[in-house]
mmCIF file of C-alpha atoms in Angstrom:
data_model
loop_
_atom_site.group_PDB
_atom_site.id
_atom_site.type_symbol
_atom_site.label_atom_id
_atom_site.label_comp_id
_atom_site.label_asym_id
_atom_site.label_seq_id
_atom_site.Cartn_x
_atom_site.Cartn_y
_atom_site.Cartn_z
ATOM 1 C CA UNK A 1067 147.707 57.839 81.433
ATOM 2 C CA UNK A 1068 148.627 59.703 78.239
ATOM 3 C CA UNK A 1069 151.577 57.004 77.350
ATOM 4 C CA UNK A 1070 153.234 56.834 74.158
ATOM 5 C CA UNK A 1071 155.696 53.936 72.956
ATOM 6 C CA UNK A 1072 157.947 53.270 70.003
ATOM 7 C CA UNK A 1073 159.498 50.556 68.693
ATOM 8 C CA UNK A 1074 162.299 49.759 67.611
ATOM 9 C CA UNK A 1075 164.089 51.749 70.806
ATOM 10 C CA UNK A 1076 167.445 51.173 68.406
ATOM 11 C CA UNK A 1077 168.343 50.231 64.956
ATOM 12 C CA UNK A 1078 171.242 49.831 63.450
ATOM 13 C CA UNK A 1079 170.987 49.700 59.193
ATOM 14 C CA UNK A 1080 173.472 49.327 56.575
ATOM 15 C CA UNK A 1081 173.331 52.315 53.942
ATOM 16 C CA UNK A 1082 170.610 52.268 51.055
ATOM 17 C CA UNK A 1083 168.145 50.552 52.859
ATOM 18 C CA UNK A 1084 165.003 51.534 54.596
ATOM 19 C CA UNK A 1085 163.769 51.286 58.117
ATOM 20 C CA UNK A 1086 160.313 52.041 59.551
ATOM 21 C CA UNK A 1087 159.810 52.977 63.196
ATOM 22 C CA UNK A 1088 156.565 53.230 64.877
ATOM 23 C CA UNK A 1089 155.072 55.479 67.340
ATOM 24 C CA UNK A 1090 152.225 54.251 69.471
ATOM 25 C CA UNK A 1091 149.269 55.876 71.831
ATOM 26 C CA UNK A 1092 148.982 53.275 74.466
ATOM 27 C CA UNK A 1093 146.222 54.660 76.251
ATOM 28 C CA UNK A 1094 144.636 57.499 74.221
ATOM 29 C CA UNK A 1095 143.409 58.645 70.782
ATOM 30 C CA UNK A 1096 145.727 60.750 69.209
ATOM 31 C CA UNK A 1097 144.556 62.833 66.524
ATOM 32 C CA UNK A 1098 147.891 64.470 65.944
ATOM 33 C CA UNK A 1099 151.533 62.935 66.101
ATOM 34 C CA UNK A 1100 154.669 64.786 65.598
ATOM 35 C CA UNK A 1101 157.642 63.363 64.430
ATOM 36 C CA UNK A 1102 161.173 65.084 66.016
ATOM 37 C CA UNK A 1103 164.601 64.858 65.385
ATOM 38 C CA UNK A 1104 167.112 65.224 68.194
ATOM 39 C CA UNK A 1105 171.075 65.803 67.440
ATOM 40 C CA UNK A 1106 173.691 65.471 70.156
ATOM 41 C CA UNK A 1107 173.730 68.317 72.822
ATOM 42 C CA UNK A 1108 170.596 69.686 70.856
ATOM 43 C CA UNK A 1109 167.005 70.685 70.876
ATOM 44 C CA UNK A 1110 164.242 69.051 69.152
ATOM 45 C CA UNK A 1111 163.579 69.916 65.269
ATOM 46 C CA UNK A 1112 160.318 69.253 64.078
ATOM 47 C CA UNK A 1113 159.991 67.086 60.671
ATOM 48 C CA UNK A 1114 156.490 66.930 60.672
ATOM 49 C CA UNK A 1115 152.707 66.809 61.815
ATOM 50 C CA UNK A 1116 150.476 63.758 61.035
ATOM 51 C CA UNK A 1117 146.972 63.722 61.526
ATOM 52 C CA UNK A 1118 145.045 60.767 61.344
ATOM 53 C CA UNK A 1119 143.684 60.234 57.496
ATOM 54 C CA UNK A 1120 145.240 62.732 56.119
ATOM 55 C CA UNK A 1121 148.495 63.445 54.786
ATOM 56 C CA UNK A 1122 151.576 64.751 56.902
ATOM 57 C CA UNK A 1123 152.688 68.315 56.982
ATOM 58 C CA UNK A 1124 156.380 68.370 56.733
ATOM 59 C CA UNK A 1125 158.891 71.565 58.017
ATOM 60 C CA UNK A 1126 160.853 73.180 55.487
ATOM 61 C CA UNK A 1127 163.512 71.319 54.794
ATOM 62 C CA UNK A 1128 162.168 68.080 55.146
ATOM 63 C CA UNK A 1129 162.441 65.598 52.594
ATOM 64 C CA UNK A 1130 158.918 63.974 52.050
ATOM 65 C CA UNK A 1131 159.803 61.466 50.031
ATOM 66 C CA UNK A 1132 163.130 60.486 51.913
ATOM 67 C CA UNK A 1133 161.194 60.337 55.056
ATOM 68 C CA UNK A 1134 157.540 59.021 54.635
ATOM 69 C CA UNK A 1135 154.802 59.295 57.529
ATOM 70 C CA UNK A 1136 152.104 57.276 58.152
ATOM 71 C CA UNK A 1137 149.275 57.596 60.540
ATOM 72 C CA UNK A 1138 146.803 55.111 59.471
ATOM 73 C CA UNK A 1139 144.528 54.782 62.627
ATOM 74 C CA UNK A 1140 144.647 57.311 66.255
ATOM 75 C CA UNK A 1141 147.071 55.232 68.017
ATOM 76 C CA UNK A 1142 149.581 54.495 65.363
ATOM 77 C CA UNK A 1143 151.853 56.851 63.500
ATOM 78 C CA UNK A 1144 154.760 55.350 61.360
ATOM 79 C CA UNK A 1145 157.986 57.525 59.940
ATOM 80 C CA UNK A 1146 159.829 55.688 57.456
ATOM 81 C CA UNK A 1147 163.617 56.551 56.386
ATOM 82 C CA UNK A 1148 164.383 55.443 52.739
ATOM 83 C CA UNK A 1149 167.655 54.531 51.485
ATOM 84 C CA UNK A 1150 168.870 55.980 54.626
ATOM 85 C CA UNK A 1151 172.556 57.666 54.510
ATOM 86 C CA UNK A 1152 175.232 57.694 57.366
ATOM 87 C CA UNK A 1153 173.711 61.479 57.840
ATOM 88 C CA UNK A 1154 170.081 60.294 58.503
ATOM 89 C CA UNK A 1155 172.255 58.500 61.885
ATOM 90 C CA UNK A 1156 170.076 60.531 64.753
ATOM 91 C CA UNK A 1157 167.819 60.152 67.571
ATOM 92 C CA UNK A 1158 163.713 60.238 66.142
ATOM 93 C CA UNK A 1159 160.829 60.873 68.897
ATOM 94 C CA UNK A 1160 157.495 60.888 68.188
ATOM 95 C CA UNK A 1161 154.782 63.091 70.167
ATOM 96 C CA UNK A 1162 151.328 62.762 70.234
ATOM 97 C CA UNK A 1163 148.391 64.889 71.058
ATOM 98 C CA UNK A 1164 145.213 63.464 71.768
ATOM 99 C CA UNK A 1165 141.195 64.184 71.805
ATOM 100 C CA UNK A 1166 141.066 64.632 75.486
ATOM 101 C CA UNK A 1167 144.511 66.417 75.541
ATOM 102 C CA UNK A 1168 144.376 68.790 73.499
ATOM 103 C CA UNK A 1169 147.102 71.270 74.470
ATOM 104 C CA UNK A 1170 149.705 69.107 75.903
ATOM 105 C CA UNK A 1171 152.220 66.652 73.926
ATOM 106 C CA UNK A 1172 153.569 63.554 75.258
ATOM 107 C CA UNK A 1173 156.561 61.821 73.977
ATOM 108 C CA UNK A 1174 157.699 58.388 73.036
ATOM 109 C CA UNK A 1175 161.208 57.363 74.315
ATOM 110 C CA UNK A 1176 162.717 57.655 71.302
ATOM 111 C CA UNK A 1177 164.565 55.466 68.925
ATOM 112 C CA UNK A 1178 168.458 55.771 67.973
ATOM 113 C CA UNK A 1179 169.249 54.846 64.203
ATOM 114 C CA UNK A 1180 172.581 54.205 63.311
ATOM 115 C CA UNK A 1181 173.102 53.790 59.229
ATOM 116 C CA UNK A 1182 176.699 52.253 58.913
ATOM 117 C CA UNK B 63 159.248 84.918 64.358
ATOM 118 C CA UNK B 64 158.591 82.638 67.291
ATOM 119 C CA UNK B 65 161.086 81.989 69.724
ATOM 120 C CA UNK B 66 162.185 80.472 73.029
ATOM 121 C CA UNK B 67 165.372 81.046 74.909
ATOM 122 C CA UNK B 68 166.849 79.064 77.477
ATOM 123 C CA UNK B 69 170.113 81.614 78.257
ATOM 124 C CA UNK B 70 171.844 78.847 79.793
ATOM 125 C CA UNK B 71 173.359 75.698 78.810
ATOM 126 C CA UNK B 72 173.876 74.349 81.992
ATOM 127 C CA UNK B 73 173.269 74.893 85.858
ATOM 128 C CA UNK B 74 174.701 73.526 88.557
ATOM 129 C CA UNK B 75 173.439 73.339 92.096
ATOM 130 C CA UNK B 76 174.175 71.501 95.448
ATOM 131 C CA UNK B 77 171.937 69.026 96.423
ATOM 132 C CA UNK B 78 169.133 70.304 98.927
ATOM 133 C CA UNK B 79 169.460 73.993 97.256
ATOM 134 C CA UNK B 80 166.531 75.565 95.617
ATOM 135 C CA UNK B 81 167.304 75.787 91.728
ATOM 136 C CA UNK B 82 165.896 77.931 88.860
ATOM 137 C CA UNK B 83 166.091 77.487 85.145
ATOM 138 C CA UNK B 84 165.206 79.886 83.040
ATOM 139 C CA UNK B 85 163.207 80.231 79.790
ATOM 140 C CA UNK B 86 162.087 83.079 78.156
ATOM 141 C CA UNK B 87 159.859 83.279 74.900
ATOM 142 C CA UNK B 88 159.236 85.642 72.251
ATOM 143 C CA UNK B 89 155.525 84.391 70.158
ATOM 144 C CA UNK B 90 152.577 86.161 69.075
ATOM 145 C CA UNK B 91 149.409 86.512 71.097
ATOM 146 C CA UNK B 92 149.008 84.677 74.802
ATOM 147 C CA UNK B 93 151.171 81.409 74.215
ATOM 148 C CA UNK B 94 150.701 77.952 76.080
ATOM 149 C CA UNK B 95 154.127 77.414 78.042
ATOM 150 C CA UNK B 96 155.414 73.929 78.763
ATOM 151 C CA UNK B 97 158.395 72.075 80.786
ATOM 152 C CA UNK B 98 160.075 69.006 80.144
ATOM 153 C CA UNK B 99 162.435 66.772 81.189
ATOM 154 C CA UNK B 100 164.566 64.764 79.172
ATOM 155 C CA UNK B 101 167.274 61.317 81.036
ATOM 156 C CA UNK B 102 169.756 60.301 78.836
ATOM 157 C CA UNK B 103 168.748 58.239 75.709
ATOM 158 C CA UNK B 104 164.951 59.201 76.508
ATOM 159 C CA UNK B 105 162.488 60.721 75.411
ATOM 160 C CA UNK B 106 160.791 64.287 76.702
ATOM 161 C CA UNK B 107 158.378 63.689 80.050
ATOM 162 C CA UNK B 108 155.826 66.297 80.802
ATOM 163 C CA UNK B 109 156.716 68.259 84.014
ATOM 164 C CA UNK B 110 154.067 71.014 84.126
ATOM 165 C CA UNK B 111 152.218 73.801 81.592
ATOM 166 C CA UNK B 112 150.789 76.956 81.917
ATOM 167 C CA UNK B 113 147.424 77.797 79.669
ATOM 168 C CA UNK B 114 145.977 80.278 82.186
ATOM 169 C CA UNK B 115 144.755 81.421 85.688
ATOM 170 C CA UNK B 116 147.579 81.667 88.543
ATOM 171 C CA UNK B 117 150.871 82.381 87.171
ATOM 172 C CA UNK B 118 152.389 79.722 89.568
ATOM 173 C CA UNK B 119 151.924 76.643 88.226
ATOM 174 C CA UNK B 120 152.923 73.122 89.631
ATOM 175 C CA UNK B 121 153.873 69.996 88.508
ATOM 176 C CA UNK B 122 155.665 66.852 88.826
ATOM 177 C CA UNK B 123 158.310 65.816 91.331
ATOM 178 C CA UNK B 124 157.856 68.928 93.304
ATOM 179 C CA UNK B 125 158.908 71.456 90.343
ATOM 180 C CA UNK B 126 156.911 74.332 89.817
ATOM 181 C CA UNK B 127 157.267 77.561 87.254
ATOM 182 C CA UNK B 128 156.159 80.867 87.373
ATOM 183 C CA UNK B 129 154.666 82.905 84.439
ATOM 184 C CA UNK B 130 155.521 86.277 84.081
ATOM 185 C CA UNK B 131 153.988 87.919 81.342
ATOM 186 C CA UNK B 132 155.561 91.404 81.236
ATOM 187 C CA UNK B 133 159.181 89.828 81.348
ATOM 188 C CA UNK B 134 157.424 86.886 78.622
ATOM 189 C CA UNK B 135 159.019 84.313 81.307
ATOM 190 C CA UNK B 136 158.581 81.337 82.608
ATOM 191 C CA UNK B 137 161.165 79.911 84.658
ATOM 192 C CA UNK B 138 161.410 76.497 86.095
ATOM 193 C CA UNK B 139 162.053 76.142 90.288
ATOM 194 C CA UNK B 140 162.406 73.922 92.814
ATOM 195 C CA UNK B 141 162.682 74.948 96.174
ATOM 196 C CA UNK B 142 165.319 71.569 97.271
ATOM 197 C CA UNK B 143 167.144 70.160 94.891
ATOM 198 C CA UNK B 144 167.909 65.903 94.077
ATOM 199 C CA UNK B 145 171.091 64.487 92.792
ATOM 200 C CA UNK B 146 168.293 62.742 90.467
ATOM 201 C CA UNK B 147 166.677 65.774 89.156
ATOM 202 C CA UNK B 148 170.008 65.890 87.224
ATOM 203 C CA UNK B 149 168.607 65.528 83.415
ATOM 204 C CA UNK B 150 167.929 68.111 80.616
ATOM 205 C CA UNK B 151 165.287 70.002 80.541
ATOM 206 C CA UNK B 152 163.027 72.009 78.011
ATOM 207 C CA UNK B 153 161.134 74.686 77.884
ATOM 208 C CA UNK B 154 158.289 74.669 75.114
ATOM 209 C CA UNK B 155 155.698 77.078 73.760
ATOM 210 C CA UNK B 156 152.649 76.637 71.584
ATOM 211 C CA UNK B 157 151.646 79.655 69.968
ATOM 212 C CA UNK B 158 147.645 80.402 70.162
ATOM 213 C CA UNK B 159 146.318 80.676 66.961
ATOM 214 C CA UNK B 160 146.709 78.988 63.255
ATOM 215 C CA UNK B 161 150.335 77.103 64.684
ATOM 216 C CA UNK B 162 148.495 75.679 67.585
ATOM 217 C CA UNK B 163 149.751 72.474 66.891
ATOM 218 C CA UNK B 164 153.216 73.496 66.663
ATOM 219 C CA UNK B 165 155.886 73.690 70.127
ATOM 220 C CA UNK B 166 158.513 75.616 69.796
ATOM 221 C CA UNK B 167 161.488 74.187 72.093
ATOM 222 C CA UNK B 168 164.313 76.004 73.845
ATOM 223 C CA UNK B 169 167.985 74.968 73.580
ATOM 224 C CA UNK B 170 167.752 73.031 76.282
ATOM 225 C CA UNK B 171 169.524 73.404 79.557
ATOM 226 C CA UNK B 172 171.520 70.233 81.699
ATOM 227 C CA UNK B 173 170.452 70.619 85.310
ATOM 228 C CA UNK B 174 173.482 69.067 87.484
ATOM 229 C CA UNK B 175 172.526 68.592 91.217
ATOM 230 C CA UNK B 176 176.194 67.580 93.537
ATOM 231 C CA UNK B 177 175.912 65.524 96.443
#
């Protein structure tokens, strides 16, 4: 149990355009979804929380508009990058937290964009 | 401000050794403490957690971590090591109270088990 999937696993985009990657609970409700953001050698840096139906919180620092979430039902959460820059290039996981696990977060695989 | 250490960016052990990484946290009131694991080009798998009760806690593939409240530890062992425990691995706290939804993450530290 407690699976979580994303697609597109990798994505390579040219520079000013946008790409959307999603972040699935495969067997559980999740509430919550966090959205990460993983540089080489380095921890985790949160972007921002999503509940379902509401709007995301985003970490200081985060751009909002540059990077939009989306978590329209409680087993899909989207993060979109707009006109993404060579900078945005990074690894994005996703995390969610469901109903009947309510303390622990479990993580998608992850998905390497590449903006050329 | 919240905070987790990992004091070490790597470890290395011999295969069949008992291994220890260590975490060690600074949040307010009695925190939720977590392990992961992270494999190249993956994402984070759950190992084990600690929300309260015994301090020893154990978890997948034969880890295990012990809490330690007055040192505000909670370092990751294995009493025999694999060549394939060989990954990344994270330690993670949730603060109780209004950032309960919120992990804080170590720096990570790469585990390296030698044949």
């Amino acid at each position: 149990g407690a699976v979580v999937s994303q697609h597109p696993s990798r994505v390579i985009c040219k520079s000013g355009t946008s790409v959307k990657i999603e972040c699935r609970s495969l067997d559980f409700q999740a509430t919550t979804m966090f959205w990460y953001r993983q540089f080489p050698k380095q921890s985790l840096m949160l972007m921002a929380t999503s509940n379902e139906g509401s709007k995301a919180t985003y970490e200081q620092g985060v751009e909002k508009d540059k990077f939009l979430i989306n978590h329209a039902s409680l087993t899909l959460s989207t993060l979109t990058v707009t006109s993404a820059h060579p900078e945005d290039s990074s690894f994005y996981i996703c995390s969610a937290r469901g109903q009947g696990y309510t303390d622990t977060q479990y993580f998608g695989p992850g998905t390497r964009l590449t903006v050329l | 401000a919240q905070s987790v250490a990992q004091p070490e960016d790597q470890v290395n052990v011999a295969e069949g050794n008992p291994l220890t990484v260590k975490c060690t946290y600074s949040v307010s009131g009695n925190p939720y403490l977590f392990w992961y694991v992270q494999y190249p080009n993956r994402g984070l798998q759950f190992l084990l957690k600690y929300i309260t009760g015994d301090n020893l806690v154990k978890g997948s593939y034969g880890f295990e971590a012990e809490f330690n409240k007055s040192q505000t530890s909670f370092h990751l062992k294995k009493p025999s090591a694999l060549v394939s425990d060989s990954a990344l691995y994270f330690c993670a706290v949730r603060p109780a109270g209004s950032n309960f939804n919120k992990f804080y993450f170590g720096s990570g530290t790469k585990l390296n088990v030698k044949p």
